[in-house]
XYZ file of N, CA, C and O in Angstrom:
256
model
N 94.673 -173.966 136.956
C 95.295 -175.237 137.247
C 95.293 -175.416 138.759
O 95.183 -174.410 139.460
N 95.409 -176.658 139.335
C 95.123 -177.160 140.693
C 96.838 -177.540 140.557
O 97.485 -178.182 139.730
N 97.169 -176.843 141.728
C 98.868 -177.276 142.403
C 98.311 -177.722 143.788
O 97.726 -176.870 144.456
N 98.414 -178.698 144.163
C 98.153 -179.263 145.528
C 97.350 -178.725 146.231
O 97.642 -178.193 147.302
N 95.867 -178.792 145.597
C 94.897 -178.571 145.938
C 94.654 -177.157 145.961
O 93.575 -176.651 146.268
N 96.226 -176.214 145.454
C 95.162 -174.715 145.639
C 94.966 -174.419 143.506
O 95.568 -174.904 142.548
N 94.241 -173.775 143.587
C 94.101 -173.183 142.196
C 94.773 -172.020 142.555
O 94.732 -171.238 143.505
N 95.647 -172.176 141.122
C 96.754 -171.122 140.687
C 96.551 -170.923 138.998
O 96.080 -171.642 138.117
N 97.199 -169.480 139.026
C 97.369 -169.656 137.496
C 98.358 -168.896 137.315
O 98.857 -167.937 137.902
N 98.673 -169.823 135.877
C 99.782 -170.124 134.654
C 99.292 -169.840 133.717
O 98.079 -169.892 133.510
N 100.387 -169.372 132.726
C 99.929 -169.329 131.416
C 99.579 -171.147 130.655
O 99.992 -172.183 131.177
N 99.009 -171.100 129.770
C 98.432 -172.912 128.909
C 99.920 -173.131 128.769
O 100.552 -172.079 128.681
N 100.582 -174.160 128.730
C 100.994 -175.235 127.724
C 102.695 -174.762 128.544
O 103.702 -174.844 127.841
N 102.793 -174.386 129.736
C 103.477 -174.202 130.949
C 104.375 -175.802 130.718
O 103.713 -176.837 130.630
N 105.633 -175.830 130.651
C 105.959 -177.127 131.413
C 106.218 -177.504 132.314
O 106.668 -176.455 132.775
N 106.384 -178.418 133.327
C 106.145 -179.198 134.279
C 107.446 -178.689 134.750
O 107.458 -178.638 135.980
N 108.776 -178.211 134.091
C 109.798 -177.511 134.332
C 109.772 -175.825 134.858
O 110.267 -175.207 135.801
N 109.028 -175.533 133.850
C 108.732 -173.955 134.174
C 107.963 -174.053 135.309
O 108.476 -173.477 136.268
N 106.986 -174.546 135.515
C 106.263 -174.555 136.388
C 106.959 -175.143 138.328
O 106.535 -175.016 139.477
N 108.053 -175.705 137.737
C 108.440 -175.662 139.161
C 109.424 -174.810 139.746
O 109.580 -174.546 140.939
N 110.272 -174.287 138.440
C 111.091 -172.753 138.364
C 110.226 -171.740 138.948
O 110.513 -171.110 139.966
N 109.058 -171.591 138.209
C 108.405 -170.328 139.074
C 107.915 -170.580 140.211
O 107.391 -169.672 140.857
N 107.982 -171.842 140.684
C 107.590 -172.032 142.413
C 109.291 -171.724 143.091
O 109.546 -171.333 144.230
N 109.834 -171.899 142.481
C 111.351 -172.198 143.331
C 111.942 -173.377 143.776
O 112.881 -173.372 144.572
N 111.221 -174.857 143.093
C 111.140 -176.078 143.710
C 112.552 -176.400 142.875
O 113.016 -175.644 142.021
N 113.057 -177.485 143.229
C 114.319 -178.128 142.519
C 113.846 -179.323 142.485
O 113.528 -180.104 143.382
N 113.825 -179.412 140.959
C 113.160 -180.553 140.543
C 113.732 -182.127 140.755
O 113.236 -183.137 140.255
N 114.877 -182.059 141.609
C 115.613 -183.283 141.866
C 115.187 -183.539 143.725
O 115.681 -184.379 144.477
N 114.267 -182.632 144.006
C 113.882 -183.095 145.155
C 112.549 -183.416 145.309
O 112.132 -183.843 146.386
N 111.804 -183.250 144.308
C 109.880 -183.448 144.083
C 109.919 -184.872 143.331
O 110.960 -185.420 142.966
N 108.960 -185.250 143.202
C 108.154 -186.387 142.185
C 107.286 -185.240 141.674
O 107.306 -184.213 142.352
N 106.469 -185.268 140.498
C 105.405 -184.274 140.327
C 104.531 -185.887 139.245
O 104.842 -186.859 138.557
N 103.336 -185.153 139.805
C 101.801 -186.213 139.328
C 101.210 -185.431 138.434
O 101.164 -184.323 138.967
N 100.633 -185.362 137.164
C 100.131 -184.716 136.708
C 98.778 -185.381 136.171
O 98.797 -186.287 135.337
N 97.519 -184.821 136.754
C 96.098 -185.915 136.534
C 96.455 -187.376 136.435
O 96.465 -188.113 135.449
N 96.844 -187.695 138.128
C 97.160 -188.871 138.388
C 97.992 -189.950 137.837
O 97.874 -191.154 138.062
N 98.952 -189.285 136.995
C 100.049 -190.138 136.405
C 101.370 -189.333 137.133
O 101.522 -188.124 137.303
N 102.267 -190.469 137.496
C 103.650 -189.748 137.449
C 104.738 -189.224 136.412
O 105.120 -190.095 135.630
N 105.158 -188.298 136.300
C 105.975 -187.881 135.132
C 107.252 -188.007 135.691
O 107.596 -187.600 136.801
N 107.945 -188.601 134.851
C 109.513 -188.883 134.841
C 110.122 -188.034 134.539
O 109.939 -187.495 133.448
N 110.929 -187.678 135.283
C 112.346 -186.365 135.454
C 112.355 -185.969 133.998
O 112.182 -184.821 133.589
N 112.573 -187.030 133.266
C 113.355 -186.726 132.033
C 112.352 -186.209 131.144
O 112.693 -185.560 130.155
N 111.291 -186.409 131.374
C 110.010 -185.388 130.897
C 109.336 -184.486 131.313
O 108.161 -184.308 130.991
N 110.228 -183.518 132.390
C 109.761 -182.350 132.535
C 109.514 -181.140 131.771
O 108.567 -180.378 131.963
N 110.541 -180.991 130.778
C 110.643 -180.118 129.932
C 109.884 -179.785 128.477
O 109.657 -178.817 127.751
N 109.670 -181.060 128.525
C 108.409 -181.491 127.524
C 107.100 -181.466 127.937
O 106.217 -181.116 127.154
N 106.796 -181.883 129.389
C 105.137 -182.437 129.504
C 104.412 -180.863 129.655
O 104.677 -180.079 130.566
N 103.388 -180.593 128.479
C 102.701 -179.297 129.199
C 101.469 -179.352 130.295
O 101.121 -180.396 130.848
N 100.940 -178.224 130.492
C 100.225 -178.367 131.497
C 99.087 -177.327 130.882
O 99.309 -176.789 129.798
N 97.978 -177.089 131.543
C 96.907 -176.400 131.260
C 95.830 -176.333 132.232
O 95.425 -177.105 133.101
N 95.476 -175.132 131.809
C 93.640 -174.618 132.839
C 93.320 -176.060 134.074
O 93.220 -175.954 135.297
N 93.236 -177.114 133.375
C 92.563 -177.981 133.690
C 92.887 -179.169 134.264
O 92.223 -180.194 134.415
N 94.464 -178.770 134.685
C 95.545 -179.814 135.139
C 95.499 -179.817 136.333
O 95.383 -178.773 136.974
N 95.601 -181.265 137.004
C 95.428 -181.110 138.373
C 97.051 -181.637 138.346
O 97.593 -182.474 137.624
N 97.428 -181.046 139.110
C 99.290 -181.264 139.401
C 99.009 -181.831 141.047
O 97.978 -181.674 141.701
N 100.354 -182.574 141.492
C 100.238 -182.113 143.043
C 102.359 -182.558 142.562
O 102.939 -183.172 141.667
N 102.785 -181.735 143.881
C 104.337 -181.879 143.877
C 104.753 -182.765 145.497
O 104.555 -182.392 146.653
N 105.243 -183.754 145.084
C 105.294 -184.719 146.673
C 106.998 -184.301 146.351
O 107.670 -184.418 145.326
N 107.384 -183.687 147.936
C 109.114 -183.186 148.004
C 109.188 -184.406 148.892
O 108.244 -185.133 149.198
N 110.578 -184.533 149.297
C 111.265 -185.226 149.430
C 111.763 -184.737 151.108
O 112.402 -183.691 151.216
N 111.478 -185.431 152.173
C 112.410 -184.967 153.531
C 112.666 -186.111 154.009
O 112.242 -187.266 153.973
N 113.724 -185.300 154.613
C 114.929 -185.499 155.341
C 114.618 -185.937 156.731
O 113.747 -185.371 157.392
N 115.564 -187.288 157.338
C 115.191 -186.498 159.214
C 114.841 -188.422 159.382
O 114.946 -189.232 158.461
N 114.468 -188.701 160.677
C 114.807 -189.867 161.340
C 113.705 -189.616 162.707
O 113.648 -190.445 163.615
């Protein structure tokens, strides 16, 4: 799977939840894209992922 441009791997069918647990991300501070669609918060836990998924995670900063 492609996480922001690097290839990583996961086990198949990973959710979009797990998958940001094992980065350490908090999912109330990312958007996450999955093959160019955005996935809604409330479908993290559901949406899987696979080999062939291009993900990217856009966080959220802070600052002026």
């Amino acid at each position: 799977m492609i996480v922001n441009g690097k290839e990583m791997n996961f086990k198949d069918s990973i959710t979009v939840k797990e998958l940001l647990e094992n980065l350490n991300i908090h999912s109330d501070r990312v958007v996450v894209e999955v093959d160019m669609d955005i996935i809604p918060k409330d479908e993290y836990s559901q949406k899987k992922l696979y080999s062939y998924s291009k993900v990217e995670i856009i966080r959220f900063v802070g600052g002026g």
